[in-house]
């Protein structure tokens, strides 16, 4: 029979790597809590229209990369609904914000999420078809201060703190303003015009983008195109007074916090909903897929999907890429190799001791120790071999030990073997 494998672009995350994932997620939860965020969990699939209208029909994500299918109608008279595995989580969060009328509180909503996203991209290192994002959104009515540039700066400062706490060194923050909903069309028009002459000399992708989505030309990575693209009109020259002041205030607040950044006038990002501030944190160690996380402001998204005016700003961290970065740096956030070992291997001597040994393991586990229970059919030599691979110490538990209440413990590192009263075992193991 042919072997069934994980689908292209998806992968299994195994221990001990999952320890690192857990450590990253725990750090994220801890940092987000300190900044007043609460967790939201939205469905993995949504109505396709949410992404078509939220993310934008012209984006690569919606045009090419979504996993979409027609649901089976419940009744013959019913129209089949088109469903999509979420390619990102911001649209889902904003849908939930609208659906649960969270804006009626009059307060800013600060929500974070952790979960898988799906895009049919060409898989390579750091780019998968199922990948994981850790993201957060700040959204609310204008009266709650949701448009304030301080919210942008706070989010960026929080991200810098998160990366610092994880021990990620050498990150770079690039940011830009893509202007308001009024500024953007004027800029796109100017870009389109400038591209009529330039586009035919650019790469084939750019030639296509020049027609479908001119902003995406600014994302081009082809070396020969760079000079010509740098000479195209700049978004900064099309910002109105308000957007200009907003961006200046964001930069000023970052300066005040001492968060380092550089302004990249070409940073437009792949989702249509962005307005004003857009940003990306990159890391040199990641190679071609160097974006660790990205985000920005989306002042018109709620209205685009049928909600009230609710400006917001958010980001999504690529957890897969964060793991790659930390692994490459030899991170110890998830503990060192020795910390991955269990505290003790309980080795029953003989089948008859199996259930008594389970009781001993239960006592030790209840005392908070990490315990593996051996197999009574193993010879002593095999118990020692297995125990040595997975635990720091071994406890031998035979008929004599069960009767006397005195067990033999061996510490694998020191080689020391001692006899210990069962009642004192947990305390002693905890200290070694
Ligand atoms: P986006 O939702 O496109 O703004 O992406 C935010 C972050 O998610 C990026 O900076 C990446 O770190 C990560 N990301 C996006 N697409 C993928 C993918 N296909 N595989 C792995 N990570 C991804």
mmCIF file of N, CA, C and O in Angstrom, residues 78-140:
data_model
loop_
_atom_site.group_PDB
_atom_site.id
_atom_site.type_symbol
_atom_site.label_atom_id
_atom_site.label_comp_id
_atom_site.label_asym_id
_atom_site.label_seq_id
_atom_site.Cartn_x
_atom_site.Cartn_y
_atom_site.Cartn_z
ATOM 1 N N UNK A 78 -32.156 25.617 -1.071
ATOM 2 C CA UNK A 78 -31.177 26.575 -0.546
ATOM 3 C C UNK A 78 -29.995 26.740 -1.502
ATOM 4 O O UNK A 78 -29.580 25.784 -2.146
ATOM 5 N N UNK A 79 -29.472 27.951 -1.535
ATOM 6 C CA UNK A 79 -28.307 28.204 -2.381
ATOM 7 C C UNK A 79 -27.068 27.703 -1.650
ATOM 8 O O UNK A 79 -26.954 27.845 -0.426
ATOM 9 N N UNK A 80 -26.169 27.083 -2.392
ATOM 10 C CA UNK A 80 -24.949 26.598 -1.754
ATOM 11 C C UNK A 80 -24.093 27.785 -1.310
ATOM 12 O O UNK A 80 -23.978 28.767 -2.032
ATOM 13 N N UNK A 81 -23.510 27.662 -0.116
ATOM 14 C CA UNK A 81 -22.683 28.747 0.393
ATOM 15 C C UNK A 81 -21.220 28.480 0.053
ATOM 16 O O UNK A 81 -20.758 27.339 0.145
ATOM 17 N N UNK A 82 -20.501 29.515 -0.351
ATOM 18 C CA UNK A 82 -19.073 29.357 -0.601
ATOM 19 C C UNK A 82 -18.328 29.620 0.703
ATOM 20 O O UNK A 82 -18.535 30.637 1.366
ATOM 21 N N UNK A 83 -17.462 28.684 1.058
ATOM 22 C CA UNK A 83 -16.702 28.795 2.302
ATOM 23 C C UNK A 83 -15.207 28.805 2.004
ATOM 24 O O UNK A 83 -14.768 28.269 0.986
ATOM 25 N N UNK A 84 -14.432 29.400 2.904
ATOM 26 C CA UNK A 84 -12.992 29.519 2.693
ATOM 27 C C UNK A 84 -12.248 29.291 4.004
ATOM 28 O O UNK A 84 -12.657 29.810 5.052
ATOM 29 N N UNK A 85 -11.164 28.512 3.932
ATOM 30 C CA UNK A 85 -10.284 28.377 5.089
ATOM 31 C C UNK A 85 -9.608 29.730 5.281
ATOM 32 O O UNK A 85 -9.050 30.266 4.317
ATOM 33 N N UNK A 86 -9.621 30.250 6.460
ATOM 34 C CA UNK A 86 -9.122 31.625 6.649
ATOM 35 C C UNK A 86 -7.663 31.762 6.206
ATOM 36 O O UNK A 86 -6.808 30.987 6.629
ATOM 37 N N UNK A 87 -7.382 32.748 5.331
ATOM 38 C CA UNK A 87 -5.994 32.979 4.925
ATOM 39 C C UNK A 87 -5.303 33.952 5.872
ATOM 40 O O UNK A 87 -4.079 34.116 5.819
ATOM 41 N N UNK A 88 -6.069 34.605 6.726
ATOM 42 C CA UNK A 88 -5.561 35.547 7.716
ATOM 43 C C UNK A 88 -6.681 35.742 8.724
ATOM 44 O O UNK A 88 -7.798 35.265 8.510
ATOM 45 N N UNK A 89 -6.395 36.414 9.831
ATOM 46 C CA UNK A 89 -7.379 36.432 10.913
ATOM 47 C C UNK A 89 -8.010 37.799 11.198
ATOM 48 O O UNK A 89 -8.955 37.910 11.964
ATOM 49 N N UNK A 90 -7.455 38.855 10.575
ATOM 50 C CA UNK A 90 -7.982 40.188 10.889
ATOM 51 C C UNK A 90 -9.441 40.327 10.452
ATOM 52 O O UNK A 90 -10.276 40.831 11.213
ATOM 53 N N UNK A 91 -9.745 39.847 9.232
ATOM 54 C CA UNK A 91 -11.124 39.977 8.746
ATOM 55 C C UNK A 91 -12.087 39.241 9.688
ATOM 56 O O UNK A 91 -13.177 39.742 9.986
ATOM 57 N N UNK A 92 -11.678 38.071 10.172
ATOM 58 C CA UNK A 92 -12.523 37.306 11.095
ATOM 59 C C UNK A 92 -12.741 38.044 12.412
ATOM 60 O O UNK A 92 -13.856 38.047 12.963
ATOM 61 N N UNK A 93 -11.699 38.665 12.910
ATOM 62 C CA UNK A 93 -11.821 39.400 14.175
ATOM 63 C C UNK A 93 -12.764 40.592 14.000
ATOM 64 O O UNK A 93 -13.634 40.836 14.839
ATOM 65 N N UNK A 94 -12.617 41.285 12.885
ATOM 66 C CA UNK A 94 -13.474 42.458 12.663
ATOM 67 C C UNK A 94 -14.925 42.010 12.438
ATOM 68 O O UNK A 94 -15.857 42.645 12.930
ATOM 69 N N UNK A 95 -15.112 40.883 11.744
ATOM 70 C CA UNK A 95 -16.465 40.339 11.610
ATOM 71 C C UNK A 95 -17.077 40.067 12.985
ATOM 72 O O UNK A 95 -18.223 40.414 13.261
ATOM 73 N N UNK A 96 -16.281 39.455 13.864
ATOM 74 C CA UNK A 96 -16.771 39.148 15.214
ATOM 75 C C UNK A 96 -17.071 40.430 15.999
ATOM 76 O O UNK A 96 -18.065 40.505 16.726
ATOM 77 N N UNK A 97 -16.212 41.420 15.812
ATOM 78 C CA UNK A 97 -16.416 42.722 16.478
ATOM 79 C C UNK A 97 -17.781 43.296 16.083
ATOM 80 O O UNK A 97 -18.530 43.788 16.921
ATOM 81 N N UNK A 98 -18.085 43.187 14.784
ATOM 82 C CA UNK A 98 -19.361 43.722 14.283
ATOM 83 C C UNK A 98 -20.524 42.860 14.788
ATOM 84 O O UNK A 98 -21.507 43.352 15.338
ATOM 85 N N UNK A 99 -20.373 41.542 14.630
ATOM 86 C CA UNK A 99 -21.460 40.618 14.947
ATOM 87 C C UNK A 99 -21.851 40.688 16.429
ATOM 88 O O UNK A 99 -23.025 40.591 16.773
ATOM 89 N N UNK A 100 -20.872 40.865 17.299
ATOM 90 C CA UNK A 100 -21.160 40.905 18.740
ATOM 91 C C UNK A 100 -21.323 42.323 19.263
ATOM 92 O O UNK A 100 -21.321 42.536 20.483
ATOM 93 N N UNK A 101 -21.400 43.272 18.302
ATOM 94 C CA UNK A 101 -21.624 44.689 18.668
ATOM 95 C C UNK A 101 -20.641 45.162 19.748
ATOM 96 O O UNK A 101 -21.027 45.846 20.705
ATOM 97 N N UNK A 102 -19.394 44.760 19.611
ATOM 98 C CA UNK A 102 -18.421 45.123 20.638
ATOM 99 C C UNK A 102 -18.204 46.635 20.701
ATOM 100 O O UNK A 102 -17.806 47.173 21.732
ATOM 101 N N UNK A 103 -18.503 47.308 19.572
ATOM 102 C CA UNK A 103 -18.337 48.758 19.541
ATOM 103 C C UNK A 103 -19.317 49.477 20.460
ATOM 104 O O UNK A 103 -19.064 50.596 20.901
ATOM 105 N N UNK A 104 -20.464 48.795 20.779
ATOM 106 C CA UNK A 104 -21.475 49.432 21.627
ATOM 107 C C UNK A 104 -20.971 49.715 23.037
ATOM 108 O O UNK A 104 -21.566 50.495 23.768
ATOM 109 N N UNK A 105 -19.899 49.057 23.438
ATOM 110 C CA UNK A 105 -19.340 49.327 24.764
ATOM 111 C C UNK A 105 -18.747 50.719 24.812
ATOM 112 O O UNK A 105 -18.512 51.264 25.888
ATOM 113 N N UNK A 106 -18.452 51.284 23.639
ATOM 114 C CA UNK A 106 -17.818 52.603 23.605
ATOM 115 C C UNK A 106 -16.350 52.546 23.969
ATOM 116 O O UNK A 106 -15.683 53.579 24.057
ATOM 117 N N UNK A 107 -15.864 51.333 24.199
ATOM 118 C CA UNK A 107 -14.461 51.176 24.615
ATOM 119 C C UNK A 107 -13.625 50.594 23.480
ATOM 120 O O UNK A 107 -14.151 49.939 22.590
ATOM 121 N N UNK A 108 -12.341 50.812 23.562
ATOM 122 C CA UNK A 108 -11.435 50.168 22.615
ATOM 123 C C UNK A 108 -11.446 48.673 22.873
ATOM 124 O O UNK A 108 -11.430 48.236 24.027
ATOM 125 N N UNK A 109 -11.454 47.882 21.808
ATOM 126 C CA UNK A 109 -11.357 46.437 21.959
ATOM 127 C C UNK A 109 -9.924 46.028 21.606
ATOM 128 O O UNK A 109 -9.421 46.371 20.546
ATOM 129 N N UNK A 110 -9.289 45.327 22.526
ATOM 130 C CA UNK A 110 -7.912 44.863 22.279
ATOM 131 C C UNK A 110 -7.949 43.338 22.311
ATOM 132 O O UNK A 110 -8.148 42.747 23.372
ATOM 133 N N UNK A 111 -7.805 42.740 21.141
ATOM 134 C CA UNK A 111 -8.007 41.294 21.012
ATOM 135 C C UNK A 111 -6.791 40.643 20.377
ATOM 136 O O UNK A 111 -6.226 41.172 19.422
ATOM 137 N N UNK A 112 -6.405 39.482 20.915
ATOM 138 C CA UNK A 112 -5.320 38.756 20.263
ATOM 139 C C UNK A 112 -5.776 37.344 19.918
ATOM 140 O O UNK A 112 -6.736 36.824 20.479
ATOM 141 N N UNK A 113 -5.072 36.735 18.945
ATOM 142 C CA UNK A 113 -5.402 35.372 18.527
ATOM 143 C C UNK A 113 -4.126 34.608 18.239
ATOM 144 O O UNK A 113 -3.074 35.191 17.966
ATOM 145 N N UNK A 114 -4.240 33.292 18.323
ATOM 146 C CA UNK A 114 -3.129 32.412 17.976
ATOM 147 C C UNK A 114 -3.738 31.258 17.188
ATOM 148 O O UNK A 114 -4.655 30.602 17.690
ATOM 149 N N UNK A 115 -3.279 31.004 15.973
ATOM 150 C CA UNK A 115 -3.887 29.888 15.253
ATOM 151 C C UNK A 115 -3.389 29.731 13.837
ATOM 152 O O UNK A 115 -2.639 30.550 13.321
ATOM 153 N N UNK A 116 -3.845 28.624 13.194
ATOM 154 C CA UNK A 116 -3.411 28.333 11.837
ATOM 155 C C UNK A 116 -4.129 29.178 10.784
ATOM 156 O O UNK A 116 -5.293 29.540 10.974
ATOM 157 N N UNK A 117 -3.413 29.477 9.703
ATOM 158 C CA UNK A 117 -3.971 30.192 8.557
ATOM 159 C C UNK A 117 -3.600 29.379 7.325
ATOM 160 O O UNK A 117 -2.639 28.596 7.368
ATOM 161 N N UNK A 118 -4.315 29.604 6.234
ATOM 162 C CA UNK A 118 -4.121 28.740 5.051
ATOM 163 C C UNK A 118 -4.015 29.564 3.769
ATOM 164 O O UNK A 118 -4.902 30.367 3.476
ATOM 165 N N UNK A 119 -2.934 29.360 3.045
ATOM 166 C CA UNK A 119 -2.777 30.019 1.736
ATOM 167 C C UNK A 119 -2.099 29.056 0.782
ATOM 168 O O UNK A 119 -1.095 28.430 1.148
ATOM 169 N N UNK A 120 -2.640 28.963 -0.432
ATOM 170 C CA UNK A 120 -2.032 28.066 -1.413
ATOM 171 C C UNK A 120 -0.859 28.782 -2.073
ATOM 172 O O UNK A 120 -0.956 29.249 -3.202
ATOM 173 N N UNK A 121 0.249 28.881 -1.335
ATOM 174 C CA UNK A 121 1.449 29.531 -1.855
ATOM 175 C C UNK A 121 2.433 28.463 -2.282
ATOM 176 O O UNK A 121 2.268 27.286 -1.975
ATOM 177 N N UNK A 122 3.496 28.877 -2.971
ATOM 178 C CA UNK A 122 4.519 27.913 -3.359
ATOM 179 C C UNK A 122 5.362 27.624 -2.124
ATOM 180 O O UNK A 122 6.032 28.522 -1.613
ATOM 181 N N UNK A 123 5.325 26.383 -1.608
ATOM 182 C CA UNK A 123 6.019 26.133 -0.345
ATOM 183 C C UNK A 123 7.538 26.251 -0.494
ATOM 184 O O UNK A 123 8.094 25.877 -1.514
ATOM 185 N N UNK A 124 8.166 26.795 0.512
ATOM 186 C CA UNK A 124 9.629 26.844 0.609
ATOM 187 C C UNK A 124 9.950 27.087 2.069
ATOM 188 O O UNK A 124 9.040 27.174 2.886
ATOM 189 N N UNK A 125 11.244 27.193 2.395
ATOM 190 C CA UNK A 125 11.593 27.392 3.803
ATOM 191 C C UNK A 125 10.939 28.681 4.322
ATOM 192 O O UNK A 125 11.092 29.734 3.726
ATOM 193 N N UNK A 126 10.197 28.570 5.413
ATOM 194 C CA UNK A 126 9.541 29.752 5.976
ATOM 195 C C UNK A 126 8.236 30.119 5.284
ATOM 196 O O UNK A 126 7.607 31.108 5.633
ATOM 197 N N UNK A 127 7.829 29.330 4.287
ATOM 198 C CA UNK A 127 6.541 29.613 3.640
ATOM 199 C C UNK A 127 5.788 28.298 3.463
ATOM 200 O O UNK A 127 6.265 27.376 2.794
ATOM 201 N N UNK A 128 4.634 28.224 4.092
ATOM 202 C CA UNK A 128 3.862 26.978 4.106
ATOM 203 C C UNK A 128 2.429 27.258 3.685
ATOM 204 O O UNK A 128 2.009 28.407 3.605
ATOM 205 N N UNK A 129 1.696 26.183 3.422
ATOM 206 C CA UNK A 129 0.285 26.356 3.042
ATOM 207 C C UNK A 129 -0.609 26.372 4.278
ATOM 208 O O UNK A 129 -1.646 26.991 4.287
ATOM 209 N N UNK A 130 -0.192 25.661 5.313
ATOM 210 C CA UNK A 130 -0.786 25.885 6.638
ATOM 211 C C UNK A 130 0.322 26.465 7.489
ATOM 212 O O UNK A 130 1.370 25.825 7.660
ATOM 213 N N UNK A 131 0.126 27.683 7.958
ATOM 214 C CA UNK A 131 1.133 28.310 8.808
ATOM 215 C C UNK A 131 0.416 28.915 9.999
ATOM 216 O O UNK A 131 -0.819 28.937 10.043
ATOM 217 N N UNK A 132 1.188 29.384 10.962
ATOM 218 C CA UNK A 132 0.571 29.822 12.214
ATOM 219 C C UNK A 132 0.845 31.298 12.460
ATOM 220 O O UNK A 132 1.968 31.753 12.290
ATOM 221 N N UNK A 133 -0.176 31.997 12.842
ATOM 222 C CA UNK A 133 0.011 33.408 13.168
ATOM 223 C C UNK A 133 -0.383 33.692 14.611
ATOM 224 O O UNK A 133 -1.323 33.101 15.145
ATOM 225 N N UNK A 134 0.377 34.604 15.195
ATOM 226 C CA UNK A 134 0.041 35.165 16.500
ATOM 227 C C UNK A 134 -0.226 36.633 16.212
ATOM 228 O O UNK A 134 0.667 37.330 15.744
ATOM 229 N N UNK A 135 -1.456 37.061 16.418
ATOM 230 C CA UNK A 135 -1.767 38.426 16.009
ATOM 231 C C UNK A 135 -2.597 39.154 17.038
ATOM 232 O O UNK A 135 -3.105 38.555 17.998
ATOM 233 N N UNK A 136 -2.738 40.441 16.850
ATOM 234 C CA UNK A 136 -3.573 41.232 17.751
ATOM 235 C C UNK A 136 -4.169 42.409 17.000
ATOM 236 O O UNK A 136 -3.612 42.859 16.007
ATOM 237 N N UNK A 137 -5.311 42.852 17.488
ATOM 238 C CA UNK A 137 -6.022 43.966 16.862
ATOM 239 C C UNK A 137 -6.486 44.931 17.946
ATOM 240 O O UNK A 137 -6.930 44.496 19.011
ATOM 241 N N UNK A 138 -6.391 46.225 17.648
ATOM 242 C CA UNK A 138 -6.991 47.256 18.506
ATOM 243 C C UNK A 138 -8.027 47.945 17.639
ATOM 244 O O UNK A 138 -7.699 48.492 16.596
ATOM 245 N N UNK A 139 -9.277 47.874 18.054
ATOM 246 C CA UNK A 139 -10.351 48.379 17.188
ATOM 247 C C UNK A 139 -11.442 48.990 18.058
ATOM 248 O O UNK A 139 -11.680 48.521 19.185
ATOM 249 N N UNK A 140 -12.096 49.989 17.532
ATOM 250 C CA UNK A 140 -13.181 50.594 18.313
ATOM 251 C C UNK A 140 -13.731 51.822 17.630
ATOM 252 O O UNK A 140 -13.236 52.240 16.584
#
